[in-house]
Amino acid sequence: MRCDIGFDEALGLALENVFPMAFETIAVDRAVGRVAYGPVYARVDSPSVNASLKDGYAVVSADVETACPDSPVRLGLSGVMAAGDRPGYAVVPGKAMRILSGAAIPPGADAVVAEEFTDKGRPLVAVHAPAEPGRNILEKGTDVHCGECICHAGSLLTPQVIGLMVAAGIFEVPVCRRPEIGLLATGSEILLPGKPFEAGKLYASNVALQQAWLADGGFDVKMRVSGDSRRQMAEQILGLAEQTDVLVTSGGAWKGDRDLVVRVLEDLGCKMIFHRVRMGPGKAVGMGILGQKPVFCLPGGPASNETAFLFMVYPAVRKMAGLDFSPYLHLYGRLESTVRGQADWTQFVQCDISRNGAGIVLHPKKLKSRMAAMAKTPAVIVIAEGVEQIDQGSKLSFTCFDPSLFMHCPQTRLQPDKEPSDHV
């Protein structure tokens, strides 16, 4: 087991030791936000026929090549075609067929004159403009053609991709299965949400925050509480590990008399990969493998718990679902005041945000471990190990946890700066 390691090394080890889950096949109407397990190929052409882009008249282009307002070409009508109709009659020279948008182009026609360039007459229609071959015709397979790769393995299934899949005749898709997460709060003083309150007890706010983040990402969660005895912890750990794919414990991760989680895990045969990371807050975090399932041990302090979860556990869980990109909004802003780090430490600094013209100003906050302060923190900057100071006015990347600041009314929303060249 690696102990007292750097944050980058710990995150690398966490990601190296988790793997995408096996696939499951689900209906496309449930697949948005999921990750394609393999390439997906179109089963049909869309459109399935050459179709009209306009309401107008299907014609032989050579018939109307000289048409103009002063010298219209008059054509006899040979029927009407609407979307979904099967072609009945062919269009022959000297004739036109009334056609509606989306309808199949009848045999013999090679162009469509939009109705605004006609007099809509019956039984003869006057055409006032030419239409070259292919005019206003959407060719078969233009949107997607049979056998075309709609998306590749590892692609995120967005609403646009889902729409294209349905157009391509795909109604079920294999996706990476999302892991189910077991959240265990340790401590005899902890109550699960919904339980009757008792003086001296605390509700399990850490696991509630984790559950909220995981639910927002589409993950299913089981929550449990364990007392401080080895037997209780072992029972809850084994029970959750049997029912879930990942176990996350909160509390009891340090070196105190009642910090038993790592010792209990080792007694159960867990192979610990690392424990204690040079990061603040969050230094007591650890990770191991119990059976073949990852286990993350988080400290109980709210700020430490949240930081370790957001910057180490959640990225690893998302990788198991095939999501290998950050779930957070990363932007650039300028520091309102100098911040200090440590040569051998990665520091996570909470910040408020304000606007300065089109730019963002970051206001570092003094570290507070309480939930109320954290809930009102919209941004975090990371001071990398080895960086002892970042000066006031420096432009740097930050993680934004309140995207609503950038998504609402144009008069008040903040605008992210471009990537800086003066400091990262």
XYZ file of C-alpha atoms in Angstrom:
424
model
C 0.000 0.000 0.000
C 1.257 3.473 -0.920
C 0.986 5.983 1.927
C 1.234 9.777 2.076
C 1.444 10.129 -1.713
C 0.834 13.124 -3.960
C -2.632 13.932 -5.287
C -1.738 13.369 -8.947
C -0.260 9.962 -8.150
C -3.296 9.010 -6.074
C -5.754 10.074 -8.770
C -3.715 8.171 -11.355
C -3.792 5.033 -9.202
C -7.539 5.388 -8.657
C -8.219 5.644 -12.381
C -5.797 2.832 -13.233
C -7.604 0.460 -10.915
C -11.160 0.946 -12.153
C -12.512 -0.261 -15.480
C -15.652 0.255 -17.578
C -18.484 -2.057 -16.667
C -19.895 -4.717 -18.993
C -22.597 -3.673 -21.440
C -26.364 -3.774 -21.257
C -28.813 -3.247 -24.104
C -31.480 -0.609 -23.501
C -34.162 1.179 -25.505
C -32.935 4.331 -27.219
C -35.524 6.440 -25.399
C -33.635 5.646 -22.170
C -30.143 5.982 -23.604
C -29.520 9.735 -23.472
C -26.454 10.492 -21.358
C -25.185 6.922 -21.621
C -22.029 5.766 -23.403
C -22.097 3.525 -26.466
C -20.385 0.209 -25.700
C -19.537 -0.439 -29.348
C -20.038 1.143 -32.773
C -23.651 1.561 -33.890
C -24.593 1.219 -37.570
C -27.651 2.477 -39.427
C -30.183 -0.165 -40.416
C -32.168 1.901 -42.925
C -31.710 4.911 -45.185
C -33.146 8.246 -44.120
C -34.911 9.487 -46.071
C -35.799 6.111 -47.533
C -36.696 7.667 -50.912
C -35.780 10.750 -52.894
C -38.113 13.285 -51.279
C -39.372 16.790 -51.929
C -37.991 19.589 -49.786
C -40.868 21.903 -50.713
C -44.554 22.101 -51.335
C -44.672 22.561 -55.087
C -44.681 20.638 -58.348
C -42.585 17.677 -59.493
C -41.476 18.357 -63.068
C -39.135 17.300 -65.837
C -36.461 19.964 -65.520
C -36.026 20.293 -69.284
C -39.679 21.407 -69.550
C -39.126 24.523 -67.403
C -35.559 25.549 -68.273
C -36.842 28.670 -70.110
C -39.596 29.561 -67.634
C -39.692 33.162 -66.389
C -42.354 35.598 -65.130
C -42.792 37.138 -68.589
C -42.927 33.780 -70.334
C -44.291 31.091 -68.007
C -44.398 27.436 -68.985
C -47.797 25.794 -68.611
C -47.952 22.138 -67.626
C -50.871 19.782 -67.199
C -51.437 18.242 -63.765
C -51.260 14.474 -63.364
C -52.061 13.997 -59.675
C -50.984 14.816 -56.113
C -48.295 13.238 -53.900
C -48.165 13.659 -50.114
C -45.616 12.338 -47.615
C -46.130 8.609 -47.177
C -47.988 8.127 -50.462
C -46.725 5.530 -52.883
C -46.044 6.924 -56.355
C -48.963 6.179 -58.666
C -48.253 7.904 -61.942
C -45.010 8.859 -63.609
C -44.337 12.450 -64.628
C -43.892 12.692 -68.374
C -42.743 15.677 -70.466
C -45.387 18.373 -70.532
C -46.874 17.269 -67.227
C -46.349 18.166 -63.555
C -47.480 16.546 -60.332
C -48.564 18.486 -57.271
C -46.201 17.404 -54.454
C -46.046 18.190 -50.749
C -42.950 18.469 -48.580
C -41.573 15.048 -47.646
C -43.359 13.190 -50.429
C -41.498 10.726 -52.647
C -40.413 12.085 -56.025
C -42.533 10.319 -58.675
C -40.841 8.422 -61.499
C -39.865 10.629 -64.434
C -39.521 13.846 -62.386
C -36.039 15.189 -61.671
C -36.826 18.553 -60.033
C -39.399 20.308 -57.857
C -40.615 23.842 -58.535
C -41.568 25.565 -55.271
C -45.207 26.627 -55.322
C -44.335 30.316 -54.913
C -42.927 30.225 -58.465
C -46.240 29.044 -59.899
C -49.829 30.265 -60.135
C -51.138 27.046 -58.502
C -53.498 26.739 -61.439
C -55.746 23.818 -62.414
C -55.911 21.939 -64.754
C -52.837 23.783 -66.083
C -50.215 25.218 -63.759
C -48.096 28.156 -64.916
C -44.430 27.868 -63.916
C -42.577 31.205 -63.639
C -39.012 30.003 -62.843
C -36.665 27.247 -64.017
C -35.664 24.272 -61.838
C -32.442 22.485 -62.673
C -32.074 18.704 -62.135
C -32.130 17.915 -58.403
C -33.726 21.211 -57.421
C -35.588 20.936 -54.052
C -34.967 17.174 -53.880
C -33.531 15.518 -50.780
C -31.817 12.390 -52.038
C -32.339 8.986 -50.461
C -29.920 8.428 -47.567
C -28.872 12.085 -47.326
C -29.378 12.250 -43.536
C -28.106 8.727 -42.920
C -27.525 5.764 -45.157
C -27.864 2.087 -44.335
C -24.609 0.677 -42.922
C -23.235 4.072 -41.906
C -21.595 4.283 -38.468
C -23.860 6.477 -36.353
C -21.529 6.603 -33.354
C -18.334 4.945 -32.212
C -17.586 2.982 -29.068
C -17.193 5.364 -26.150
C -19.400 8.052 -27.693
C -21.735 9.960 -25.411
C -25.332 9.459 -26.541
C -26.715 12.985 -26.789
C -30.305 13.871 -27.768
C -29.068 14.650 -31.291
C -27.449 11.211 -31.618
C -30.580 9.533 -30.251
C -32.673 11.304 -32.901
C -30.301 10.155 -35.620
C -30.417 6.584 -34.323
C -34.198 6.477 -34.541
C -34.055 7.903 -38.071
C -31.598 5.109 -38.882
C -33.974 2.405 -37.622
C -32.150 1.742 -34.333
C -34.412 1.260 -31.324
C -32.108 -0.556 -28.906
C -28.460 0.183 -28.227
C -25.701 -1.522 -26.181
C -24.322 0.874 -23.571
C -21.784 0.710 -20.762
C -23.581 -0.308 -17.594
C -23.526 2.263 -14.852
C -22.069 0.970 -11.589
C -24.305 0.928 -8.539
C -22.685 2.731 -5.628
C -22.793 1.754 -1.966
C -22.392 4.689 0.429
C -21.535 3.858 4.028
C -21.452 6.489 6.766
C -19.520 5.312 9.826
C -19.979 6.546 13.357
C -22.374 5.753 16.180
C -23.582 9.362 16.077
C -24.736 9.215 12.438
C -28.399 8.977 11.353
C -29.650 8.300 7.863
C -31.978 10.949 6.406
C -35.572 10.325 7.441
C -34.748 8.695 10.770
C -36.116 10.329 13.967
C -33.705 12.911 15.316
C -31.926 12.287 18.609
C -29.948 14.774 20.671
C -26.229 14.329 20.112
C -26.750 12.674 16.738
C -25.961 13.975 13.256
C -27.699 13.319 9.975
C -25.496 11.726 7.296
C -24.952 14.885 5.270
C -21.753 13.594 3.647
C -23.431 10.604 2.033
C -26.470 12.735 1.190
C -24.222 15.090 -0.782
C -22.545 12.135 -2.498
C -25.919 10.606 -3.319
C -27.075 13.911 -4.828
C -24.034 14.146 -7.095
C -24.388 10.514 -8.137
C -28.123 10.828 -8.774
C -27.442 13.896 -10.903
C -25.100 11.714 -12.959
C -27.699 8.951 -13.327
C -26.179 6.502 -10.830
C -28.173 4.297 -8.460
C -27.121 4.377 -4.817
C -27.618 2.340 -1.660
C -26.990 4.184 1.637
C -26.161 2.583 4.974
C -24.883 3.616 8.425
C -22.490 1.658 10.633
C -21.624 2.050 14.273
C -18.024 2.298 15.441
C -17.441 -1.380 16.232
C -15.399 -3.621 13.961
C -18.227 -6.139 13.763
C -20.802 -3.568 12.669
C -18.458 -2.084 10.080
C -17.536 -5.496 8.691
C -21.193 -6.508 8.386
C -22.198 -3.317 6.585
C -19.142 -3.342 4.306
C -19.718 -6.959 3.252
C -23.439 -6.416 2.793
C -22.997 -3.324 0.618
C -20.123 -4.840 -1.334
C -22.325 -7.814 -2.192
C -25.131 -5.581 -3.509
C -23.158 -2.867 -5.315
C -20.231 -2.345 -7.683
C -18.355 0.365 -5.769
C -18.180 1.068 -2.050
C -17.543 4.535 -0.613
C -17.099 4.895 3.158
C -17.225 8.193 5.016
C -15.560 8.710 8.387
C -13.099 6.654 10.385
C -10.371 6.991 7.770
C -7.575 8.614 9.811
C -5.450 7.292 12.712
C -7.648 7.824 15.791
C -8.855 5.220 18.254
C -12.151 4.845 16.370
C -10.720 5.248 12.873
C -11.162 1.589 12.054
C -12.310 1.520 8.435
C -8.981 0.701 6.771
C -8.144 -1.886 9.426
C -11.534 -3.560 9.018
C -11.152 -3.584 5.231
C -7.727 -5.216 5.510
C -9.157 -7.816 7.909
C -11.770 -8.587 5.215
C -9.060 -9.183 2.628
C -9.166 -5.784 0.940
C -5.977 -4.977 -0.948
C -5.306 -1.325 -0.110
C -3.721 0.584 -2.992
C -3.091 3.865 -1.211
C -4.015 5.643 2.008
C -3.434 9.253 2.954
C -2.776 11.752 0.187
C -0.892 15.019 0.268
C -3.968 17.110 -0.458
C -5.919 19.597 1.570
C -8.645 19.219 2.438
C -9.101 15.462 2.052
C -5.759 14.009 3.141
C -7.191 10.891 4.860
C -8.606 9.466 1.609
C -7.706 5.903 0.684
C -8.564 3.288 -1.948
C -8.484 -0.475 -2.097
C -9.908 -3.477 -3.941
C -12.256 -5.799 -2.027
C -12.777 -8.902 -4.092
C -12.815 -7.278 -7.508
C -14.648 -4.136 -6.423
C -13.113 -0.733 -5.694
C -13.510 0.719 -2.225
C -12.873 4.375 -1.418
C -12.354 5.479 2.186
C -13.141 9.154 2.759
C -12.588 11.290 5.843
C -15.601 12.427 7.844
C -14.967 16.175 7.914
C -17.410 17.786 5.453
C -14.880 19.795 3.450
C -12.400 16.902 3.342
C -15.127 14.441 2.420
C -16.528 16.612 -0.360
C -13.138 17.425 -1.877
C -11.971 13.805 -1.898
C -15.290 12.686 -3.392
C -15.488 15.322 -6.125
C -11.876 15.244 -7.242
C -11.035 11.565 -6.834
C -14.024 9.266 -6.292
C -16.492 10.765 -8.757
C -14.041 10.771 -11.713
C -13.272 7.086 -11.020
C -16.964 6.161 -10.791
C -17.670 7.962 -14.060
C -14.853 6.077 -15.769
C -16.559 2.828 -14.767
C -19.648 4.046 -16.659
C -17.518 4.774 -19.739
C -17.476 8.526 -19.062
C -13.846 9.558 -19.359
C -14.350 13.327 -19.317
C -14.838 15.791 -16.483
C -18.395 16.388 -15.263
C -17.450 19.876 -14.131
C -17.342 23.237 -15.851
C -13.723 24.423 -16.140
C -13.230 28.144 -16.800
C -10.622 30.868 -16.358
C -10.631 33.831 -14.020
C -8.340 36.336 -12.331
C -7.408 36.190 -8.662
C -8.660 39.043 -6.514
C -5.974 38.281 -3.924
C -2.829 36.193 -3.592
C -3.208 32.516 -2.640
C -0.556 30.324 -1.094
C 0.169 26.640 -1.434
C 2.877 24.282 -0.219
C 5.870 22.732 -1.908
C 4.757 19.197 -1.003
C 0.968 19.607 -1.015
C -1.945 20.039 -3.430
C -4.278 22.654 -2.032
C -7.964 23.092 -2.966
C -9.134 26.649 -2.349
C -12.793 27.640 -2.232
C -13.672 30.838 -4.074
C -16.558 33.197 -4.644
C -17.079 34.607 -8.137
C -17.846 38.092 -9.371
C -17.918 39.801 -12.722
C -15.529 42.412 -14.040
C -16.807 43.420 -17.454
C -16.728 40.264 -19.547
C -14.222 38.594 -17.224
C -14.399 36.581 -14.013
C -12.849 37.548 -10.694
C -12.069 34.812 -8.167
C -12.323 35.728 -4.489
C -10.467 33.121 -2.377
C -12.185 32.192 0.887
C -10.685 31.126 4.150
C -11.101 27.379 4.545
C -14.287 26.488 6.385
C -15.269 22.920 7.025
C -18.992 23.427 7.556
C -21.649 22.436 5.076
C -23.260 25.881 4.862
C -20.017 27.475 3.695
C -19.413 24.701 1.170
C -22.947 24.847 -0.215
C -22.411 28.521 -1.016
C -19.052 27.981 -2.727
C -19.418 28.229 -6.517
C -15.770 27.625 -7.450
C -12.581 25.828 -6.440
C -9.050 26.484 -7.597
C -6.347 23.836 -7.333
C -2.862 24.897 -6.283
C -0.640 22.140 -7.574
C 2.015 20.524 -5.437
C 5.235 22.514 -5.734
C 3.480 25.863 -6.277
C 3.890 27.942 -3.141
C 2.160 31.116 -4.276
C -0.083 32.445 -7.053
C -0.117 36.217 -7.145
C -3.039 38.591 -7.132
C -4.218 39.310 -10.688
C -2.989 35.988 -12.099
C -5.304 34.287 -14.559
C -5.844 30.594 -13.893
C -8.237 27.720 -14.381
C -10.942 27.015 -11.845
C -13.668 24.425 -11.384
C -17.152 25.939 -11.379
C -19.818 24.147 -9.348
C -22.589 26.633 -10.119
C -23.145 26.668 -13.888
C -26.321 28.707 -13.396
C -24.020 31.728 -13.096
C -23.271 31.320 -16.808
C -26.619 30.160 -18.130
C -29.249 32.704 -17.201
C -30.254 36.128 -18.427
C -27.716 37.816 -20.749
C -27.717 41.032 -18.715
C -26.238 39.355 -15.637
C -24.489 36.169 -16.687
C -20.744 35.870 -16.375
C -18.599 35.253 -19.422
C -15.677 32.785 -19.167
C -12.279 34.157 -20.084
C -10.174 32.584 -22.797
C -7.278 30.358 -21.866
C -4.523 32.474 -20.347
C -1.003 32.781 -21.605
C 0.439 34.533 -18.547
C -0.185 31.958 -15.822
C -1.626 28.513 -15.315
